[in-house]
Coordinates of C-alpha atoms and ligand atoms in Angstrom, one line a residue:
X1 CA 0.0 0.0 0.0
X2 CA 1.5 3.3 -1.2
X3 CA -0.3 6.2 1.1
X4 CA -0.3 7.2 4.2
X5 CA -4.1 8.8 5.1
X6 CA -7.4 7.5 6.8
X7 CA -8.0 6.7 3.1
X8 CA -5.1 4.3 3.3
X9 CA -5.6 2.9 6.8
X10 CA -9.5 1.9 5.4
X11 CA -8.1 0.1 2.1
X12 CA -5.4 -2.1 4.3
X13 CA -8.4 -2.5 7.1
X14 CA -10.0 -4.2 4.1
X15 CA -7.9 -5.5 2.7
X16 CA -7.2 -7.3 5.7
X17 CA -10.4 -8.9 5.9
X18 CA -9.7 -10.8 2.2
X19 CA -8.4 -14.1 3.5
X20 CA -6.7 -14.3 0.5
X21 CA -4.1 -11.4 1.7
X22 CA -1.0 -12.8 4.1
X23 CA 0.9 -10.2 4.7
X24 CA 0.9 -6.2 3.8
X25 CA 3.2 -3.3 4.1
X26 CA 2.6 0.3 3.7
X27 CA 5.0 3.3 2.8
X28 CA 4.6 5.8 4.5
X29 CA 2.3 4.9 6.1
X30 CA 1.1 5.9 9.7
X31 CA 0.1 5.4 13.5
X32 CA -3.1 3.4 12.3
X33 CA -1.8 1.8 9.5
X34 CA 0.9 0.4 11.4
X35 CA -1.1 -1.6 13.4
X36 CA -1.9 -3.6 9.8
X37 CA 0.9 -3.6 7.8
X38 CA 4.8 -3.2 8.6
X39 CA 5.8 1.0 7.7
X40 CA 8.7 1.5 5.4
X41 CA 9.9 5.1 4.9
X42 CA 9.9 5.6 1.3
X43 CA 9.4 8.1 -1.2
X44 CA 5.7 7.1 -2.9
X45 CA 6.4 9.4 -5.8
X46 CA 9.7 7.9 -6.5
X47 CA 9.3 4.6 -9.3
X48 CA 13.0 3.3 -8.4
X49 CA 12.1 3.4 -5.0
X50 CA 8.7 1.9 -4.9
X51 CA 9.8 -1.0 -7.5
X52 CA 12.9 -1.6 -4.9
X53 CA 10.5 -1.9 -2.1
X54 CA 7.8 -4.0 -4.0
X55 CA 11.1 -6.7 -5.0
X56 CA 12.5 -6.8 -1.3
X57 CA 8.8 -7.6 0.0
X58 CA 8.2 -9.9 -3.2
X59 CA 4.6 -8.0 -3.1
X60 CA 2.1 -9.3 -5.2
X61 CA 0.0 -6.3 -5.6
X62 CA 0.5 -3.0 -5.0
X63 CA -2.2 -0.5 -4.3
X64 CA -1.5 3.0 -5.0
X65 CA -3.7 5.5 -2.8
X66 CA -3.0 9.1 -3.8
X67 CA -2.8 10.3 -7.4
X68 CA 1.1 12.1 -6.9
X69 CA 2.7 8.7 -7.3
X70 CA 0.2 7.9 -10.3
X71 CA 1.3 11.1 -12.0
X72 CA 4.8 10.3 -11.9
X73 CA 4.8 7.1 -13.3
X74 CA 4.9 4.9 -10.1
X75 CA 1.7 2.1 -11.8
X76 CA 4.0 2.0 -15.4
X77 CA 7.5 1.8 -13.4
X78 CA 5.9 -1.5 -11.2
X79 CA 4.4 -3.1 -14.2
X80 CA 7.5 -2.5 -16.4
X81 CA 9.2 -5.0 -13.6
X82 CA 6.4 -7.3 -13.8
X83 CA 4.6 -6.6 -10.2
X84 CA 0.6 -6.1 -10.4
X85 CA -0.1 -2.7 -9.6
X86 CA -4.3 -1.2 -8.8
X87 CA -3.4 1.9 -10.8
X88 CA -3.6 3.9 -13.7
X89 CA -0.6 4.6 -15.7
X90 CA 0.9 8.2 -15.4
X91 CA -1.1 8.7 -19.7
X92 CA -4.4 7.7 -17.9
X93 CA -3.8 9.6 -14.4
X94 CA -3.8 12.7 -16.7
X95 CA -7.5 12.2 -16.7
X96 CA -6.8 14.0 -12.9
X97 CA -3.7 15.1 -13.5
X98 CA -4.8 17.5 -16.5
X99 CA -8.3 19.0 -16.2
X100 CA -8.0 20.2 -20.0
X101 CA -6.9 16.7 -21.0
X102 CA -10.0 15.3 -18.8
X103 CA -12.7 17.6 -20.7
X104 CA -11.2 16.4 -24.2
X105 CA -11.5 12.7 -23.2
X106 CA -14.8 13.5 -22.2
X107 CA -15.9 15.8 -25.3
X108 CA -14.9 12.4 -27.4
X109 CA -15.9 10.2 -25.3
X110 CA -19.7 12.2 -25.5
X111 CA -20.3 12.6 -21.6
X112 CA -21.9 15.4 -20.5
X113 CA -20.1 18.0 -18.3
X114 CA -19.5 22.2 -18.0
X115 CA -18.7 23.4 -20.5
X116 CA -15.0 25.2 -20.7
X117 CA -12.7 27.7 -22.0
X118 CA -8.7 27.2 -21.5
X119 CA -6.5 30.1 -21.1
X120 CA -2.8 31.0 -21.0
X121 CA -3.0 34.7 -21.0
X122 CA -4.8 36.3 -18.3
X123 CA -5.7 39.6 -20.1
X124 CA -7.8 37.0 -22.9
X125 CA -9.2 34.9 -19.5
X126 CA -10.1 38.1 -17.8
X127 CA -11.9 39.2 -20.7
X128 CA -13.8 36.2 -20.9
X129 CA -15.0 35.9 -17.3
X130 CA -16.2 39.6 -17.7
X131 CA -18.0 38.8 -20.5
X132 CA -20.0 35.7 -18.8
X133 CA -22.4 35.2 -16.0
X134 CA -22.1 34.2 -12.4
X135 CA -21.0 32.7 -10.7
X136 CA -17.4 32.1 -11.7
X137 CA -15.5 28.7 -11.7
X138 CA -11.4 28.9 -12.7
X139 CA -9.5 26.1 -11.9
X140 CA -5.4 25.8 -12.5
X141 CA -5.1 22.8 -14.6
X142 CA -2.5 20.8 -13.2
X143 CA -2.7 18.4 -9.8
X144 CA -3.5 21.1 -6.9
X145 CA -4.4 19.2 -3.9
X146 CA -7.6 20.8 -3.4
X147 CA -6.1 24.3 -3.6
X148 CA -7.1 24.9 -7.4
X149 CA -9.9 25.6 -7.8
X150 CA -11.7 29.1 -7.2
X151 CA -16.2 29.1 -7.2
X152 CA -18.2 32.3 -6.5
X153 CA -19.8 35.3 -7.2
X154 CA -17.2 38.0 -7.9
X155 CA -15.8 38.6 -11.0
X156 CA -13.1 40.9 -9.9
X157 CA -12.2 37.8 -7.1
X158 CA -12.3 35.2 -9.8
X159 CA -10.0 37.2 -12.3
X160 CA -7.7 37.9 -9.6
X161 CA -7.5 34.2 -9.2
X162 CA -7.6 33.6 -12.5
X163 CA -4.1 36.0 -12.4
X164 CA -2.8 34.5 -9.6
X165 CA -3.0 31.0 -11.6
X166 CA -1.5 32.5 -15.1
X167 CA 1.8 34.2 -13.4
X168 CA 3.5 30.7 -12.8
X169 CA 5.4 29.8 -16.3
X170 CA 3.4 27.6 -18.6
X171 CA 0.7 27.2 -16.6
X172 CA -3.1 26.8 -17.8
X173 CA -6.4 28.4 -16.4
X174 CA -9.9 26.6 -17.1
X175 CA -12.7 29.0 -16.9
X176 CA -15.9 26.8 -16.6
X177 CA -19.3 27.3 -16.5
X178 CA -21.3 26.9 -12.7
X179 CA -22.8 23.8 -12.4
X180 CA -25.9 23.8 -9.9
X181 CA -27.4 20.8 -8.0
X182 CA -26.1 18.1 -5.6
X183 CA -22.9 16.8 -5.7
X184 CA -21.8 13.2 -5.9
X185 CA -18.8 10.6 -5.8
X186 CA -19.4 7.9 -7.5
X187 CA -16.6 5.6 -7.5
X188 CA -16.1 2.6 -10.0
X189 CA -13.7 -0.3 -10.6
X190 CA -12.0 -0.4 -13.6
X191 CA -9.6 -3.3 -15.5
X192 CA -9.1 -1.3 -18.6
X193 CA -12.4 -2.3 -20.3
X194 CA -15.1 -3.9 -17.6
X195 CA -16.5 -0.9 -15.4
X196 CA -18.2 -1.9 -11.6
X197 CA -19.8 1.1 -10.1
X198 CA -19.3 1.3 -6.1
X199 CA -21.8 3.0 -3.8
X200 CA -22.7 6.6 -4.3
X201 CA -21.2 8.6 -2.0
X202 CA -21.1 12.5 -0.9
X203 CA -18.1 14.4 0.6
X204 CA -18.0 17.8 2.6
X205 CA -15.0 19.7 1.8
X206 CA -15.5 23.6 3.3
X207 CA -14.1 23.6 6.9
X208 CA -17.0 24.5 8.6
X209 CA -20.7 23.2 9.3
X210 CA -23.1 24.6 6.6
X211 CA -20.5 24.9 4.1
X212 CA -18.1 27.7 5.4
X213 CA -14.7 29.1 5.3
X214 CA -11.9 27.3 3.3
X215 CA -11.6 24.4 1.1
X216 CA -10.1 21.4 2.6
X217 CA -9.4 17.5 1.7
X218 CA -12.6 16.4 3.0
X219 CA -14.1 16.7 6.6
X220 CA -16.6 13.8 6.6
X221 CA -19.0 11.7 3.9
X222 CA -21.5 9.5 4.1
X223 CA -23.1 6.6 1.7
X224 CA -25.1 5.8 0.0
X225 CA -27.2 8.7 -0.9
X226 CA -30.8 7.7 0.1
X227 CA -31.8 11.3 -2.0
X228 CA -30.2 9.8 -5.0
X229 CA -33.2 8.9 -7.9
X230 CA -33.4 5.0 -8.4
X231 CA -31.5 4.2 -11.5
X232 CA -28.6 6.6 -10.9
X233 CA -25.5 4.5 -10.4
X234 CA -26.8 2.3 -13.8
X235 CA -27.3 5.8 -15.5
X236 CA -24.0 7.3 -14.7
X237 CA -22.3 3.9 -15.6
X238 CA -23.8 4.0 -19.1
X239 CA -23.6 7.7 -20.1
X240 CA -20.1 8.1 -17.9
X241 CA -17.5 5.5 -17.0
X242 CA -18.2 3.1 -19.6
X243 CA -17.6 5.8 -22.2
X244 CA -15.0 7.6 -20.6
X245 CA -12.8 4.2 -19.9
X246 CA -13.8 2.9 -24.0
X247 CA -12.2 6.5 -24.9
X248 CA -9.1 5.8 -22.7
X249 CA -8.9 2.3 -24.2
X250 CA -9.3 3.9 -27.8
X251 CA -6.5 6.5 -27.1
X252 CA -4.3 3.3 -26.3
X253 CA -3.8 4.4 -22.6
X254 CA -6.5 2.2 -20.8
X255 CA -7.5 3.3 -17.3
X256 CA -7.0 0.6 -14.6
X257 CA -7.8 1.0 -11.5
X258 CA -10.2 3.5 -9.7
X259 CA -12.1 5.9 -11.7
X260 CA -13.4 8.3 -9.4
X261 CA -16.5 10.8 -11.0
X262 CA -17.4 14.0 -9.6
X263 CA -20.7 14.6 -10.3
X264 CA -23.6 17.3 -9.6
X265 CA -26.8 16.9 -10.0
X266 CA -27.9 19.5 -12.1
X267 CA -31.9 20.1 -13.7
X268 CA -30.2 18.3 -17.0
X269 CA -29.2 15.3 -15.3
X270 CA -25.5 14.1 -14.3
X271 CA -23.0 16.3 -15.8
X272 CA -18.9 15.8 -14.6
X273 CA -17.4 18.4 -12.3
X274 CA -14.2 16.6 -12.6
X275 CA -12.5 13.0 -12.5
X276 CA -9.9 11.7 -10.2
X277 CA -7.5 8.8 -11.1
X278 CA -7.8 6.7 -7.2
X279 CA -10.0 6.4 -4.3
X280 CA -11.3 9.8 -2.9
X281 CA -10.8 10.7 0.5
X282 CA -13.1 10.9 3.2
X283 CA -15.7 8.9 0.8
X284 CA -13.3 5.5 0.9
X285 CA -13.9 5.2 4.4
X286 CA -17.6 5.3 4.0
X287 CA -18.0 2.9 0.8
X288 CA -15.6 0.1 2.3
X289 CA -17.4 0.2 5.4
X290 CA -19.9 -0.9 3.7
X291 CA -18.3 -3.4 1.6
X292 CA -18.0 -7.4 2.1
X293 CA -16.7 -8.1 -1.3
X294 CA -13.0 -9.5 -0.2
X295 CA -11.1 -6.6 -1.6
X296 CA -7.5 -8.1 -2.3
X297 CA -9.2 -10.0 -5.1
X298 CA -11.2 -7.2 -6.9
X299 CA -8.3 -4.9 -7.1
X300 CA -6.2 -7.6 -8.4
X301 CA -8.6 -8.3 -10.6
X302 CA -8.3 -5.1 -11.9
X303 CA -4.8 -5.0 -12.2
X304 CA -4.7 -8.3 -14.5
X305 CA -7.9 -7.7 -16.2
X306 CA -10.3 -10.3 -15.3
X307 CA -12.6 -7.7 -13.3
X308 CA -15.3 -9.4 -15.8
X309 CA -15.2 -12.4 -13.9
X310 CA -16.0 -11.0 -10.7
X311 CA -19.5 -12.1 -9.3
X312 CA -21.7 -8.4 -8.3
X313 CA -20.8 -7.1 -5.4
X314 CA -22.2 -7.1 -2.0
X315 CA -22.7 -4.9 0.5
X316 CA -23.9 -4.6 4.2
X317 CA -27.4 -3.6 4.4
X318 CA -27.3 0.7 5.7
X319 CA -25.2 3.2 5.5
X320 CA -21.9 4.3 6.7
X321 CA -20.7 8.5 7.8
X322 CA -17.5 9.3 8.4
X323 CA -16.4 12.7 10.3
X324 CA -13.1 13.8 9.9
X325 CA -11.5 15.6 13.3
X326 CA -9.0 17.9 12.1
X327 CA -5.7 19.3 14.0
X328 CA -6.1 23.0 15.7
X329 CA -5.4 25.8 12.8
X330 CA -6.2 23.2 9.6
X331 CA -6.4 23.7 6.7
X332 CA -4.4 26.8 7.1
X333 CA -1.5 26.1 9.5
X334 CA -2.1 22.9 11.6
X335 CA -1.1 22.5 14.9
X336 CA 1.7 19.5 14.9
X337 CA 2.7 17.2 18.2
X338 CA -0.4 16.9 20.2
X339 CA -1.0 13.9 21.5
X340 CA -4.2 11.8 20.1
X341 CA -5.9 9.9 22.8
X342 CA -8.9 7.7 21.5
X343 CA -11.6 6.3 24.4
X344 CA -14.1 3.3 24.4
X345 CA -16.0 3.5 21.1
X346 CA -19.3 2.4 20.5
X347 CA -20.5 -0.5 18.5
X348 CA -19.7 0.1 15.0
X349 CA -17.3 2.7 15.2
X350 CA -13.7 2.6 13.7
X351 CA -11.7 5.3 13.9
X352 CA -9.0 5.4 11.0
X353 CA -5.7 7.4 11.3
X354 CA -4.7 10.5 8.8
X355 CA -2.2 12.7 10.1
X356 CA -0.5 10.1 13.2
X357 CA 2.7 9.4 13.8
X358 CA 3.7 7.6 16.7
X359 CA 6.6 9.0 20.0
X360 CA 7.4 6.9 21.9
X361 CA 4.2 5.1 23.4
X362 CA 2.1 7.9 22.4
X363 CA 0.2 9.0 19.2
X364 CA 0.2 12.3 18.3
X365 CA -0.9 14.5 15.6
X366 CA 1.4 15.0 12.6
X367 CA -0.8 16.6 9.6
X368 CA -4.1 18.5 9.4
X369 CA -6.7 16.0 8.6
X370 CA -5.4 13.7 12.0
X371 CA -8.4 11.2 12.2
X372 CA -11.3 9.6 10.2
X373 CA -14.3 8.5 12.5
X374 CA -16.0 6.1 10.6
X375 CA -19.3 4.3 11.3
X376 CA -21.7 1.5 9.9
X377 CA -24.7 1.5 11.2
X378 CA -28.5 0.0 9.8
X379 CA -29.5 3.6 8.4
X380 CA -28.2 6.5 7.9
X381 CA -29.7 8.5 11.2
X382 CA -28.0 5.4 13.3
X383 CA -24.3 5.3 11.4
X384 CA -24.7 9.2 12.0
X385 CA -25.2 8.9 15.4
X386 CA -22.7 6.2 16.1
X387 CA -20.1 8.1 14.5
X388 CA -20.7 11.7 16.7
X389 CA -20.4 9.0 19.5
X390 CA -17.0 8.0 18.0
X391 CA -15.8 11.6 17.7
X392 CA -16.5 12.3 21.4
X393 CA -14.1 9.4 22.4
X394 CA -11.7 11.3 20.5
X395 CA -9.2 13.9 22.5
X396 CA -6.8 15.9 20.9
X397 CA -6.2 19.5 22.1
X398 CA -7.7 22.3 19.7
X399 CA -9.2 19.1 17.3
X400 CA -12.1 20.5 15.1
X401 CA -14.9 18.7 13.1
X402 CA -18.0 19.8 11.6
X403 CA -21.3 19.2 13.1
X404 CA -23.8 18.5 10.1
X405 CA -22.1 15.5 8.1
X406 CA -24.7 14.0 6.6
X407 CA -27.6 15.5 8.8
X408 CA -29.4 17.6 5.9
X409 CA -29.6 13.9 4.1
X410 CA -30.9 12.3 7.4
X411 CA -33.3 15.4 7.7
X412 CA -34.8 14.9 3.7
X413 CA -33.2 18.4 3.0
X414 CA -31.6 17.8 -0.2
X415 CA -33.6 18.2 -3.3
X416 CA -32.8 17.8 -7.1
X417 CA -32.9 21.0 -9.1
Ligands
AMP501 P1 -12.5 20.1 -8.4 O1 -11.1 20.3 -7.9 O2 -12.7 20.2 -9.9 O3 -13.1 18.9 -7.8 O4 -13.5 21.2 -7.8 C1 -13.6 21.3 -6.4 C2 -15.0 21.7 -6.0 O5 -15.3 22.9 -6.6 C3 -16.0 20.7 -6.5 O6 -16.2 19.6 -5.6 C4 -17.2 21.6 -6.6 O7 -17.8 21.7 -5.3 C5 -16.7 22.9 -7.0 N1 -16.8 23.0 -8.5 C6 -15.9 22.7 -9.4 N2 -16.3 22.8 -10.6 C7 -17.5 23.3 -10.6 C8 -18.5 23.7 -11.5 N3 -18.3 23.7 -12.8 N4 -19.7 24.1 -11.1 C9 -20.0 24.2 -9.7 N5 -19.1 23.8 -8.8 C10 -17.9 23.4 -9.2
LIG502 N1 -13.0 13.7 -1.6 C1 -12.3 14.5 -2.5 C2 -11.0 13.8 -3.0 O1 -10.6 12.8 -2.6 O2 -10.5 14.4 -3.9

């Protein structure tokens, strides 16, 4: 396992339940994921490295969790030395990697999404934005962590923005148009041809409760989406993934591995805010909570295309919400060294380590997102519950969360435009 958030710590607790798997190691890895797999200290983003590591543990698989190593090559450098890898080559991670390169796969490919202008010179990207209505979307194009992307109401902000992205050399602003409605993650399994859908999912990404202040990696999700119109997932697979991963196929760079679609819900149906190459992060916790599929052998089915022989999948019955308690000052500045004390938890509950390290006997926090509070539970008002339960076992000095994961879904708030 190449990762080291809750993200990562939910795949190997997974994973771990395939009693096919015998043994797993994780680089970087941290506090949690230690208590699964053996931590080696090595550079995710480096091929050499990773292929060393894979050789001297004789892995048989290797899962890749964020998309930096994808980007660099990490999924072609382990194949190249004949190890399975679950993920897409650094051609196909472009589908995150480059949001122009996503729109064009997905203008051939036919699927719907906003529509877009590209821009390298900020006086021609100013004039468009002034030129077009609220509110204002510009994303840099390349990998951003979260961080690229500006939406709202202000032209003079977004240009400014806009700017701000076109000083660095040779980079790339996308101006797109707003897309309105509900958003969802829908995640799906991919070999290269044969496309399974996992459970919808939604993610919360401002900092604060009712979707305020800053942008961050995720502070909770939940799944499935009991708001979600019957016939969805099927929908999405048809007019989306199967499309978009034929047009990676056709291209001769075949997507293997996860396919992660950003989607809202908008008064024309699905349309694509954006694609990521690997799981998404707080919504892996949610979806493999719910999963009892052994895990070891659908990824590797994925990474030796026989996903077409795997039986449907099967879930628990209910849903699963994650909160996501974040260190003091996050996402700005986080507060590093506190120590990370976690109580009894109620039945259910499994809390799943981000930013840990371990000193000495202790655990204490060592990146902003520190843990993942994650709970199953026979609907969605019970997993909810179980999980605010979870969070108050949790101490950490100056540790934040929001308040209203999943509640306007448990409350019959969200409606379709
Ligand atoms: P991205 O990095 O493309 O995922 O964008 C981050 C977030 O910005 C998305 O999850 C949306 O909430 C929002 N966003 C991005 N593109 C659009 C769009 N075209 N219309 C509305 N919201 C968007
Ligand atoms: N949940 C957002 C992401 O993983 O990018």
């Amino acid at each position: 396992m190449l990762g080291s958030g809750a993200r990562e710590h939910a795949l190997l607790l997974a994973l771990s339940r395939d009693l096919s798997v015998t043994g797993m190691v994780c680089a970087p890895g941290n506090a949690g994921t230690a208590q699964l797999a053996e931590s080696y200290p090595v550079a995710v983003d480096d091929p050499a490295a990773v292929v060393a590591l894979a050789q001297e543990v004789a892995a048989d698989l290797v899962v890749v969790g964020p998309e930096v190593p994808l980007v660099a090559g990490v999924a072609d450098a382990l194949r190249d030395a004949g190890i399975a890898c679950f993920g897409p080559s650094a051609a196909a991670a472009q589908i995150e990697g480059s949001k122009s390169f996503a729109k064009q796969v997905m203008r051939d490919a036919g699927v719907a999404t906003a529509d877009a202008a590209v821009f390298t010179d900020a006086d021609a990207c100013a004039a468009h934005l002034r030129s077009a209505p609220p509110p204002y979307v510009v994303k840099a194009d390349g990998l951003a962590a979260g961080k690229g992307v500006h939406v709202g109401s202000h032209v003079e902000v977004a240009i400014a923005f806009a700017r701000d992205v076109l000083s660095a050399p040779g980079s790339v602003a996308v101006v797109e148009a707003y897309l309105d409605g509900p958003e969802v993650s829908l995640f799906a399994l991919s070999d290269g041809s044969t496309v399974v859908p996992l459970l919808p999912a939604q993610d919360f990404k401002r900092v604060g409760d009712g979707d305020q202040g800053p942008n961050t990696g995720g502070m909770g999700a939940y799944a499935p989406l009991p708001w979600l119109p019957d016939g969805t997932v099927a929908q999405v697979q048809r007019e989306v993934l199967q499309p978009v991963v034929e047009e990676m196929a056709r291209r001769g760079t075949p997507f293997t591995g996860l396919l992660y679609a950003g989607l809202a819900m908008t008064s024309s149906g699905p349309q694509v805010i954006e694609f990521n190459c690997r799981f998404g992060d707080p919504e892996t916790q949610v979806v493999l909570a719910l999963l009892e599929t052994p895990l070891a052998q659908l990824l590797l089915a994925c990474a030796t295309g026989r996903l077409d022989e795997a039986g449907p999948l099967q879930w628990r019955e209910g849903s699963a919400v994650t909160v996501v308690v974040a260190a003091e000052g996050y996402p700005g500045a986080p507060a590093a060294g506190d120590p990370v004390e976690v109580g009894a938890l109620p039945e259910g509950v499994q809390v799943l380590h981000a930013g840990t390290r371990r000193e000495g006997g202790a655990v204490v926090a060592s990146g902003g997102r520190v843990l993942s509070v994650t709970a199953a539970g026979d609907d969605l008002r019970q997993a909810r519950e179980r999980a605010y339960r979870g969070v108050d076992a949790v101490s950490l000095r100056g540790g934040h969360w929001r308040t209203d994961i999943a509640l306007a879904a448990v409350e019959g708030r969200i409606s379709l435009p």
